[in-house]
Coordinates of C-alpha atoms and ligand atoms in Angstrom, one line a residue:
X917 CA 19.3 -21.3 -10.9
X918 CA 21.2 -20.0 -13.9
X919 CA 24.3 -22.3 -13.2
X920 CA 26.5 -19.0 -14.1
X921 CA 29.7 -18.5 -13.2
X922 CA 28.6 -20.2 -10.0
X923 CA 31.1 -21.1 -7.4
X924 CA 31.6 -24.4 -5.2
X925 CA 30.2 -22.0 -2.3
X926 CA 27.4 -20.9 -4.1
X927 CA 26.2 -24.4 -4.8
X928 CA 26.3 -26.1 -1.5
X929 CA 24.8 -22.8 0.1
X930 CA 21.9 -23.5 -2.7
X931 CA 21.7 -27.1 -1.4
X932 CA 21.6 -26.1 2.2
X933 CA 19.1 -23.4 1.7
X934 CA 16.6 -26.2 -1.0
X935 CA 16.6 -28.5 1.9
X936 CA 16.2 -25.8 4.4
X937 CA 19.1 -27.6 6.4
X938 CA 20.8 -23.7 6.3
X939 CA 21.2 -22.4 9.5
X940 CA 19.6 -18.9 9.8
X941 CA 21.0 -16.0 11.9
X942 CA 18.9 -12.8 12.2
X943 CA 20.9 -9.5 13.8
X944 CA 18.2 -7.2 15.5
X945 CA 15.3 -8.4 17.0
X946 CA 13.3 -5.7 17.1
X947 CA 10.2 -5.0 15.1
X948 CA 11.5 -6.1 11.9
X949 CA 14.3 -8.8 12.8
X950 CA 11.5 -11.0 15.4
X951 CA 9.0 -11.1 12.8
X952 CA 11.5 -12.5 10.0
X953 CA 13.8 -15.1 12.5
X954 CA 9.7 -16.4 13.3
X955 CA 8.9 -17.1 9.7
X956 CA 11.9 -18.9 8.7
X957 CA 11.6 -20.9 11.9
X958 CA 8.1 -21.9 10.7
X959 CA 9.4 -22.7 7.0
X960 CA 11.2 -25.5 9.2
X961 CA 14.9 -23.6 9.3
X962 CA 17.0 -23.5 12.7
X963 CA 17.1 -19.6 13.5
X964 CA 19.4 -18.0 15.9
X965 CA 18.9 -14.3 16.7
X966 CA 21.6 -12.1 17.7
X967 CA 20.5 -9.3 19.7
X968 CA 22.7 -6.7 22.0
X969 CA 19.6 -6.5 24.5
X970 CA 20.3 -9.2 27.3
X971 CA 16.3 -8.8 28.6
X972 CA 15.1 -9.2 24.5
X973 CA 17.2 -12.3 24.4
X974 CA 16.0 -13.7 27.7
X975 CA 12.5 -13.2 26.4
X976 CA 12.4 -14.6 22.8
X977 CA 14.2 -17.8 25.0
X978 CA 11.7 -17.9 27.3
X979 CA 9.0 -17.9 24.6
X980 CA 7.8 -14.0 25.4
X981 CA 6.7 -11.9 22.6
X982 CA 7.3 -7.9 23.1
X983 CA 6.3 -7.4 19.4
X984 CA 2.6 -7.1 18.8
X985 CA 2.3 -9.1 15.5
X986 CA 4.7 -12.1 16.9
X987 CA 1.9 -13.8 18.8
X988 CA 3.1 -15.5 22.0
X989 CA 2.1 -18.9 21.4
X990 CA 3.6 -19.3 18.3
X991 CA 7.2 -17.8 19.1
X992 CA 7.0 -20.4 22.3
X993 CA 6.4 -23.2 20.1
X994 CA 9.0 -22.8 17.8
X995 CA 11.3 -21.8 20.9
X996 CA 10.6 -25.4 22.3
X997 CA 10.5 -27.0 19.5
X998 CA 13.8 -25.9 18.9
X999 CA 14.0 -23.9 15.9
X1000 CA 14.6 -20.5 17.1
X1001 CA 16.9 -19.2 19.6
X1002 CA 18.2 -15.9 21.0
X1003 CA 21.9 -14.7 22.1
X1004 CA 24.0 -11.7 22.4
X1005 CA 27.3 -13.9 21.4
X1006 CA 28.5 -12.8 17.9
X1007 CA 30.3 -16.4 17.9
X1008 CA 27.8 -18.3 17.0
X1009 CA 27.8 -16.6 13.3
X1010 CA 31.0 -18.9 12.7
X1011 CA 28.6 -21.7 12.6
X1012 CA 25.8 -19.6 10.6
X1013 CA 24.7 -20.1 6.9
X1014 CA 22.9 -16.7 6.3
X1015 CA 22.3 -13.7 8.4
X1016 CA 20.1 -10.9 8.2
X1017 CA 20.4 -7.2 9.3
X1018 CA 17.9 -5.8 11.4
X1019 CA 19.4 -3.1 13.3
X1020 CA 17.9 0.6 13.3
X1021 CA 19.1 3.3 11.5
X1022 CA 18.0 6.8 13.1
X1023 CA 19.1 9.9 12.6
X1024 CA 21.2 12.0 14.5
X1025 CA 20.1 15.3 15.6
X1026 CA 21.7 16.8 12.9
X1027 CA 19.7 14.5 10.2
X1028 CA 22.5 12.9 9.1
X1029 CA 22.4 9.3 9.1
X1030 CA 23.3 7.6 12.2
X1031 CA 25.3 4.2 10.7
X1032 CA 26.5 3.3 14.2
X1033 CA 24.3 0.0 14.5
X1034 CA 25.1 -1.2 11.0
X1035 CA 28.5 -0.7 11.7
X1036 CA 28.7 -2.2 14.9
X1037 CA 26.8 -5.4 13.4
X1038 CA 29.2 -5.6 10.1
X1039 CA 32.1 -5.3 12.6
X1040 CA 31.2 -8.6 13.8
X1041 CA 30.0 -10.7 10.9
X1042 CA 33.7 -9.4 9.7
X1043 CA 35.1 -11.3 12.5
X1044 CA 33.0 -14.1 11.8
X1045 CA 32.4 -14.3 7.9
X1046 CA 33.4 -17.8 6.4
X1047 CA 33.3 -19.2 2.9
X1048 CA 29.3 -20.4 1.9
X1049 CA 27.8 -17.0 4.0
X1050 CA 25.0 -14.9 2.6
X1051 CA 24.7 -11.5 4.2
X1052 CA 22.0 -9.5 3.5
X1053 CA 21.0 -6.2 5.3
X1054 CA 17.1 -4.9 5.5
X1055 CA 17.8 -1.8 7.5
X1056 CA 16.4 1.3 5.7
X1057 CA 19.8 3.0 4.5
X1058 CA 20.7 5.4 1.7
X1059 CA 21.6 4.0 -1.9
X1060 CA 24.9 3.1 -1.6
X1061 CA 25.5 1.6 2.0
X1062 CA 25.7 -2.1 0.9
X1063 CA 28.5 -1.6 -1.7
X1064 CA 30.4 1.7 -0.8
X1065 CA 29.7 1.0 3.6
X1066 CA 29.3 -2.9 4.1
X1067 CA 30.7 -4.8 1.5
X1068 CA 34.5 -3.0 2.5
X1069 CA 34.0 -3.7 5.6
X1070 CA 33.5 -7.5 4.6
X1071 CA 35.2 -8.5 1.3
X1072 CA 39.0 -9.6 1.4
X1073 CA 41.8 -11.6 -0.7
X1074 CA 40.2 -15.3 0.5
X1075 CA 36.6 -14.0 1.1
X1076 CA 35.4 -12.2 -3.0
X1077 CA 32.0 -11.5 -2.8
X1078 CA 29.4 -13.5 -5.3
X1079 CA 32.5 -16.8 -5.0
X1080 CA 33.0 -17.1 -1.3
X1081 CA 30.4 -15.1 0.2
X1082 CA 27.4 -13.5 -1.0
X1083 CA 26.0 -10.1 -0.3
X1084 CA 22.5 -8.1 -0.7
X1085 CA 20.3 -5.6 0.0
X1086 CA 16.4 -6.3 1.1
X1087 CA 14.6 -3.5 2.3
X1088 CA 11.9 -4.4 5.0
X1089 CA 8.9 -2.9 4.5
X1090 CA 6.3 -4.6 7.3
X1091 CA 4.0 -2.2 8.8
X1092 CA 3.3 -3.0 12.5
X1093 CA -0.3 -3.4 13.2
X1094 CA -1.8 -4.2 9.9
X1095 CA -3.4 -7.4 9.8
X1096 CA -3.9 -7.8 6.6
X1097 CA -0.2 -7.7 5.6
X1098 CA 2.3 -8.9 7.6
X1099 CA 6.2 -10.4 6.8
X1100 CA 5.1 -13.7 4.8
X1101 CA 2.8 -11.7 2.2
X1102 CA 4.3 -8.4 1.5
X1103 CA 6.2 -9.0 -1.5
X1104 CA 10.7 -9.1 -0.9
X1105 CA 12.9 -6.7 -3.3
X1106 CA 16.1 -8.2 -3.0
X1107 CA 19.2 -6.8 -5.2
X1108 CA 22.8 -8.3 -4.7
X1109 CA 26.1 -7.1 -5.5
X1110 CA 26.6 -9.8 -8.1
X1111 CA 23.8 -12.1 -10.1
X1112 CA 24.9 -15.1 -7.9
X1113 CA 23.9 -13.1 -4.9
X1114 CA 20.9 -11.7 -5.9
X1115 CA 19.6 -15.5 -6.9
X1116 CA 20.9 -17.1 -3.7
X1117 CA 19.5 -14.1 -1.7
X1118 CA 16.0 -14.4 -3.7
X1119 CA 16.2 -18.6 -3.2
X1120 CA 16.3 -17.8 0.5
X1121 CA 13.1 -15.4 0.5
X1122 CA 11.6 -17.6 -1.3
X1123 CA 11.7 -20.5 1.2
X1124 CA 9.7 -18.6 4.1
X1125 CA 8.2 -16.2 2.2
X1126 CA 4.7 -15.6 -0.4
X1127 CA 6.6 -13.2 -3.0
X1128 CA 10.1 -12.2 -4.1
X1129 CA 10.6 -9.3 -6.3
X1130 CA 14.5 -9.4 -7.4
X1131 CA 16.1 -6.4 -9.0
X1132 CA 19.1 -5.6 -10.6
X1133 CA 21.4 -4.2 -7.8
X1134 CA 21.9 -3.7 -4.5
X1135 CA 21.5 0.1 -4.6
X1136 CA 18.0 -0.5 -6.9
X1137 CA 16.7 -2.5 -3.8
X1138 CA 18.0 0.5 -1.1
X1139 CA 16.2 3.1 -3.1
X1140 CA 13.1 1.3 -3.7
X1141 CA 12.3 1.7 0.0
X1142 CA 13.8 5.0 0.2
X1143 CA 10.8 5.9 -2.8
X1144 CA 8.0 4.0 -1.0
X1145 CA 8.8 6.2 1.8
X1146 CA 9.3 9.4 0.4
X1147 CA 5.8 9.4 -1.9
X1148 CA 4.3 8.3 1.8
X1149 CA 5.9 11.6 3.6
X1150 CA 5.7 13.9 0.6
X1151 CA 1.9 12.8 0.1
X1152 CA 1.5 13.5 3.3
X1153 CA 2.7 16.3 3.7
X1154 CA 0.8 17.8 0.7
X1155 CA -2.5 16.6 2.6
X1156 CA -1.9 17.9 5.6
X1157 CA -1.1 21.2 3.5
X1158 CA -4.5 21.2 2.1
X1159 CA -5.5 20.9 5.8
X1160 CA -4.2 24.4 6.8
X1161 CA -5.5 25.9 3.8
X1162 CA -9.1 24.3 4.1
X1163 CA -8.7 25.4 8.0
X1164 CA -8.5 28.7 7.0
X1165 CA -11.4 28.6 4.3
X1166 CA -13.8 27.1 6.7
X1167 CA -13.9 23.9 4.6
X1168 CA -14.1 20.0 5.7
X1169 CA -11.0 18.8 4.8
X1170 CA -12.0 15.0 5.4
X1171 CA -15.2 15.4 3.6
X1172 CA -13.2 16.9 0.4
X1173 CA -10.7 13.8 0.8
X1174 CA -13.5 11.1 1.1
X1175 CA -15.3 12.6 -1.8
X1176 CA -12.0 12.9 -3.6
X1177 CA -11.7 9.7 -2.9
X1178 CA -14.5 8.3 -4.8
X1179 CA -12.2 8.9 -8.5
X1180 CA -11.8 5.2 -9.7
X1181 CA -8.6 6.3 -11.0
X1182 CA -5.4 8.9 -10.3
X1183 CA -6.0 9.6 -6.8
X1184 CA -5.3 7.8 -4.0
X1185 CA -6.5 9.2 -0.3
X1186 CA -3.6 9.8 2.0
X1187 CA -5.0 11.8 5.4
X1188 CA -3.9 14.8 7.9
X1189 CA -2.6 14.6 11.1
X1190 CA -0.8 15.7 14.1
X1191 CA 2.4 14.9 12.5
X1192 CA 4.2 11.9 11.7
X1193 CA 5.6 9.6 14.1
X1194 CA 7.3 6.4 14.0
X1195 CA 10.8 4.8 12.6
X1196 CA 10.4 5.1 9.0
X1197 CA 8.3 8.0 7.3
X1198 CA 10.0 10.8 9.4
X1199 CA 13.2 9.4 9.2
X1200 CA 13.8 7.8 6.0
X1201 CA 13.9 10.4 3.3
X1202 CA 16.4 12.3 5.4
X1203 CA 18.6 9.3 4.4
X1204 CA 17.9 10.1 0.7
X1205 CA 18.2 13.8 1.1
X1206 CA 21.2 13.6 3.2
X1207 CA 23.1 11.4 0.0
X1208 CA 21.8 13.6 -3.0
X1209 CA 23.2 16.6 -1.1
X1210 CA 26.7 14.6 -1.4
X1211 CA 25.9 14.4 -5.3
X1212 CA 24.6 18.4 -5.6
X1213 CA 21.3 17.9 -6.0
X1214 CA 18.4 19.5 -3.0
X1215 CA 15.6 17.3 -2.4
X1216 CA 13.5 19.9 -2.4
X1217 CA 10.0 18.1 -2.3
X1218 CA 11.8 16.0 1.3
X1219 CA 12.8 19.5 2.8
X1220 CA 9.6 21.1 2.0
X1221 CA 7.0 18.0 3.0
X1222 CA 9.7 17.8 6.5
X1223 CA 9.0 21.4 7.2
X1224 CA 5.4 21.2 6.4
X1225 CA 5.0 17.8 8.8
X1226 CA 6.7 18.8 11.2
X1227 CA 4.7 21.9 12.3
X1228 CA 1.2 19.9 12.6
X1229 CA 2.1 19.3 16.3
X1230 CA 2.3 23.5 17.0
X1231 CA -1.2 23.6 14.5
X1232 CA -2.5 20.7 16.4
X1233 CA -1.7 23.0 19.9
X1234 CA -3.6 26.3 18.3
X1235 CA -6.1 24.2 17.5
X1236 CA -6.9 23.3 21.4
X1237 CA -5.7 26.9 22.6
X1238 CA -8.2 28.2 20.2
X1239 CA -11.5 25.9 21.0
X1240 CA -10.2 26.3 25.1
X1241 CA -10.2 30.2 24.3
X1242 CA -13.8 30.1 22.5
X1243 CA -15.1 28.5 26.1
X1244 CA -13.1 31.5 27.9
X1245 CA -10.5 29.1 29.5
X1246 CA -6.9 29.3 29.2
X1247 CA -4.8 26.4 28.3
X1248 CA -2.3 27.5 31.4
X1249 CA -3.9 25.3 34.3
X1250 CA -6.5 23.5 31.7
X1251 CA -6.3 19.9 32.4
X1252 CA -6.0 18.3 28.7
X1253 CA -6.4 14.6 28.4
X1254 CA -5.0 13.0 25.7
X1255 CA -5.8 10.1 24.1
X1256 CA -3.8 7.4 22.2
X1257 CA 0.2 8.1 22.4
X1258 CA 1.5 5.6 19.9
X1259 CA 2.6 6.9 16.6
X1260 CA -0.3 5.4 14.7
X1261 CA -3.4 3.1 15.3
X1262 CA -3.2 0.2 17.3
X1263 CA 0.4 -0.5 17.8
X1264 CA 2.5 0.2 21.5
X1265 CA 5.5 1.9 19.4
X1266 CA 5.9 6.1 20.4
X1267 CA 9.1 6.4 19.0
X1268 CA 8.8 10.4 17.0
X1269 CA 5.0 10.2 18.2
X1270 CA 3.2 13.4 17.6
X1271 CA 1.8 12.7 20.5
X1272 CA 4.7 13.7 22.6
X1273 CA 5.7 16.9 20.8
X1274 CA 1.8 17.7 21.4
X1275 CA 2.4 17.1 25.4
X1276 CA 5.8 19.2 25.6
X1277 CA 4.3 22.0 23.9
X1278 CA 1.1 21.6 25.7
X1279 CA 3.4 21.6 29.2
X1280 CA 5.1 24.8 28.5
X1281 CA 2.0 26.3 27.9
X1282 CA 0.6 25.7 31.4
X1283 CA -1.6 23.2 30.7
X1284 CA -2.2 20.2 33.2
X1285 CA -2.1 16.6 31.1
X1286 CA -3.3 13.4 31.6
X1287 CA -3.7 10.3 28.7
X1288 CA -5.1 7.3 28.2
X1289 CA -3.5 4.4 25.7
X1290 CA -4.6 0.8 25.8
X1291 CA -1.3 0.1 24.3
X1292 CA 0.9 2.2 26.2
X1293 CA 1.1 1.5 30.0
X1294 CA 3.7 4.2 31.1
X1295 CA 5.6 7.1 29.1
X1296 CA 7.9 9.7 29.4
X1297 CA 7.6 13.3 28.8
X1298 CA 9.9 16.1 29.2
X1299 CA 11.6 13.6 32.0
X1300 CA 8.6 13.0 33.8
X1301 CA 7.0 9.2 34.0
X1302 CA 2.5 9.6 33.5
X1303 CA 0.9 5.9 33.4
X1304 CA -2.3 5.5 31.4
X1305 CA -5.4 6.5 32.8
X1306 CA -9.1 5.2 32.8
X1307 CA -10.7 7.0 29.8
X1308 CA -13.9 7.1 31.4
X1309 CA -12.8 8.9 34.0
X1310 CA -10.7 11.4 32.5
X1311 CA -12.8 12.3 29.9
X1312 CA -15.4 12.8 32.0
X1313 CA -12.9 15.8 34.0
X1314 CA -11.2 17.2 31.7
X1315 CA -11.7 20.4 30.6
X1316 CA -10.5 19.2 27.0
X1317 CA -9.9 15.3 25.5
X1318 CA -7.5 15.3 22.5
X1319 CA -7.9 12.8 20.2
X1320 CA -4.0 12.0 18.7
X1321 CA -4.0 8.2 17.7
X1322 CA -7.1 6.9 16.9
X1323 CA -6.9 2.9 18.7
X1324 CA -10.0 1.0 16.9
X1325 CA -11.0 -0.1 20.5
X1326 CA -11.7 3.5 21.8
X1327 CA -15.6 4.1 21.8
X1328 CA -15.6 7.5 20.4
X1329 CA -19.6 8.0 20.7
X1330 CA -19.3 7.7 24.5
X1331 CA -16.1 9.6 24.3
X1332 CA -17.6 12.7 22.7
X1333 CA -20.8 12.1 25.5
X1334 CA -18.6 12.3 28.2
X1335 CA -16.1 15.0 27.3
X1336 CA -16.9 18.8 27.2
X1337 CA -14.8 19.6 24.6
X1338 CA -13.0 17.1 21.4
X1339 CA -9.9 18.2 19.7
X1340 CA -10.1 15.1 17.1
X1341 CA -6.6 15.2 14.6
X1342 CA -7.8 12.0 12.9
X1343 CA -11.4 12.1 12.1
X1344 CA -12.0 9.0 15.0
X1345 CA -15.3 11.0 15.5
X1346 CA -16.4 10.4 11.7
X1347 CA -20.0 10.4 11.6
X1348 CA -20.9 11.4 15.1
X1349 CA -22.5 15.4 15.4
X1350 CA -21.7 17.5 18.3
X1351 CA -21.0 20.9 18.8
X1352 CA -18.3 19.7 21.4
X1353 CA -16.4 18.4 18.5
X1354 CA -13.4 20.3 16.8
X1355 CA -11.4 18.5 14.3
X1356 CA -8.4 19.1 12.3
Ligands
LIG116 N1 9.6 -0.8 12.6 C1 9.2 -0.7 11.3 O1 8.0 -0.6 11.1 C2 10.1 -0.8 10.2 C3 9.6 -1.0 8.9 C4 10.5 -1.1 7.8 C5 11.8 -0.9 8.0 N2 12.3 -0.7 9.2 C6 13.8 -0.6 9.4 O2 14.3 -1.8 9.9 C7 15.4 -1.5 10.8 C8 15.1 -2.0 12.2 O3 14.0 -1.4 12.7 P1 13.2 -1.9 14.0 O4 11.9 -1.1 14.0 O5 13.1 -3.4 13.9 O6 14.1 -1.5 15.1 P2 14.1 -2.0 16.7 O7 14.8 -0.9 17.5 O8 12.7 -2.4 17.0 O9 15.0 -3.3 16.6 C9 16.4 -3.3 16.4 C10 17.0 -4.2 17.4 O10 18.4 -4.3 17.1 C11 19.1 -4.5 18.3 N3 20.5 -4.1 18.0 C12 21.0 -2.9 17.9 N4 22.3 -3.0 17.6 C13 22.6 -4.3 17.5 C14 23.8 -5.0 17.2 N5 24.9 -4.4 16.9 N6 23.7 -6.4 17.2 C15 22.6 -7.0 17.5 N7 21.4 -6.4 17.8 C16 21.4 -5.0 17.8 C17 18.3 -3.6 19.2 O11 18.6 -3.9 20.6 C18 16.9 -3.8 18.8 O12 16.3 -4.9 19.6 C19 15.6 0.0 10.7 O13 16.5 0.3 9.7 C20 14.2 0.5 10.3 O14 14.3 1.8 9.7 C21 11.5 -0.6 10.3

């Protein structure tokens, strides 16, 4: 520590967090929040989570996982072992060291941020906030949130932020499903409002996790995410541009991006689909674009890469209407099977899938629909509940299977056997020939 213009607070919150005696509170324990309260508990800290859904409580307590990378047996063992806890009482913050974030930030239909759950959250750890606290929120947010939205809501005459209480910005970046990287070894940006906080809040990371990254402010930290995510959607979007165009020129798209792909330098593969899907890449830049607006300046490249994305799903549909046509059937009373819902590979998350855009329009079109999803028992579309089918079976009767999330425990050679026709938006079918095959 630099010893700067460091307060009595600071100090013993250093101390407390050294000797991992701080107690840890996580808000949120979703995807993002579950993941973090489990590492800390395993660096050895006490962890409570604070969580508005009675059921998720009742289940991190009873030592149930309903995230896919928290395995089971580890969140029970820590759960009897008495380092991590769940409640939906706010009070127990008054007896909390540190507390994290986690609560989602969607959109409303309008695209402007929706900054109910943050408020809600800061609300509380107002009522709550004591000398010796670090705050630090990891929701995705536009540049700006922590000082100009959270830091009012928590700062007063006896509580100054960087003396009493500390305050800073972290953005989460996990990304469910990969294996490779998960919470303890993707690298922590963490920027605070003042250089105490942004040492205390990078001390803390430090404890549980492989890599902290500190930067200068809190609103560096916010927009870091906000870029990771952009160059994601905007990349993607330019991809899946090249995938109309090569459509209409008769030309492989995923042969031109493999072989692309083979530059040792300047290029870096991104891939079509049916659209994006998920909590972030559809929903993040809006944050940015909605706050540069504020300032006068268009994100052009957001608005443009959003338009672009977001018609896949339609493209996705004339694909099947057109490769249904070619075999003189209608899509009106064509049963269509569908398979994977999630928004991406081997996760259970559909939140924005493509996949149910694809359905609705597919519906309204006549068609009959069935799907299959090893990770997704039941779903919802257009207000009517469909449960998961046997794959074998479907594709075996449908008049058209329709490859939309590619699970890496799908056999797609038996698939393609079985079906009469495959409408494949993700190349799944890579190196398997058949004329019954139609991809993206
Ligand atoms: N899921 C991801 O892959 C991912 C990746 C990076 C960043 N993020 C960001 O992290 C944040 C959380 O996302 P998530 O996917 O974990 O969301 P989630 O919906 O899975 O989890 C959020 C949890 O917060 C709870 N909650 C809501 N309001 C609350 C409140 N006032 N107090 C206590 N609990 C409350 C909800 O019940 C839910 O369990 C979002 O800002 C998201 O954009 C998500």
């Amino acid at each position: 520590m630099t010893g700067a213009d460091y307060s009595r607070y600071a100090r013993e919150l250093e101390e407390k967090i050294r000797s991992r005696k701080a107690q840890v509170g996580v808000v949120g324990l979703g995807y993002v929040g579950l993941p973090l309260a489990v590492e800390f508990a395993k660096a050895g800290f006490s962890v409570t989570g604070i969580e508005t859904d009675p059921q998720k409580a009742a289940r991190v307590n009873a030592g149930e996982s309903y995230v896919l990378d928290v395995p089971r047996e580890e969140l029970a063992r820590l759960v009897e072992q008495g380092r991590l806890r769940a409640t939906t009482d706010y009070s127990c913050l008054a007896g909390l060291d540190t507390v994290n974030i986690c609560v989602p930030t969607p959109l409303r239909k309008t695209k402007d941020p929706d900054m109910s759950y943050i408020d809600a959250a800061c609300r509380q750890i107002a009522r709550y906030l004591h000398p010796g606290m670090l705050v630090i929120l990891e929701s995705t947010t536009y540049p700006g949130t922590t000082d100009e939205f959270v830091l009012p809501m928590l700062e007063r005459d006896e509580l100054r932020v960087g003396r009493e209480f500390f305050l800073c910005f972290s953005p989460e970046r996990v990304d469910p499903g990969n294996r490779q990287y998960q919470t303890r070894n993707i690298p922590k940006v963490v920027g605070g409002i003042t250089p105490v906080c942004t040492e205390l809040g990078a001390l803390f990371y430090s404890q549980a996790l492989e890599k902290v990254v500190p930067v200068s402010s809190t609103r560096v930290a916010e927009m870091v995410k906000l870029l990771e995510n952009t160059f994601r959607m905007i990349n993607i979007g330019l991809v899946n541009e090249m995938a109309l165009m090569c459509d209409r020129m008769g030309i492989d798209v995923w042969e031109v991006i493999d072989a692309a792909a083979t530059k040792p330098f300047g290029f870096m593969p991104f891939y079509p689909g049916p659209g994006l899907g998920g909590h972030c890449i559809p929903i993040d830049p809006f944050y940015l674009s909605w706050k540069t607006k504020q300032a006068g300046i268009e994100a052009r490249f957001i608005e443009l890469a959003g338009y672009i994305n977001g018609q896949m799903p339609l493209f996705v549909v004339e694909k099947i209407q057109n490769a249904l046509n070619d075999r003189c059937k209608p899509v009106r009373g064509s049963h269509i099977h569908i398979v994977g819902v999630a928004y991406k590979r081997d996760i259970d998350d559909v939140r924005e899938s493509p996949a149910l855009d694809i359905m609705h329009l597919l519906k309204r079109r006549g068609a009959r629909l069935s799907y299959s999803d090893p990770y997704v028992p039941r779903l919802v579309v257009d207000g009517e509940e469909m449960s998961s089918e046997d794959l074998d079976e479907m594709a075996a009767r449908a008049d058209c299977v329709v490859i939309v999330t590619d699970h890496s425990g799908v056999d797609y050679r038996r698939l393609v056997e079985q079906a009469q026709l495959v409408v494949d938006t993700r190349n799944a079918t890579r190196g398997i020939r058949s004329e019954k095959i139609v991809k993206l």
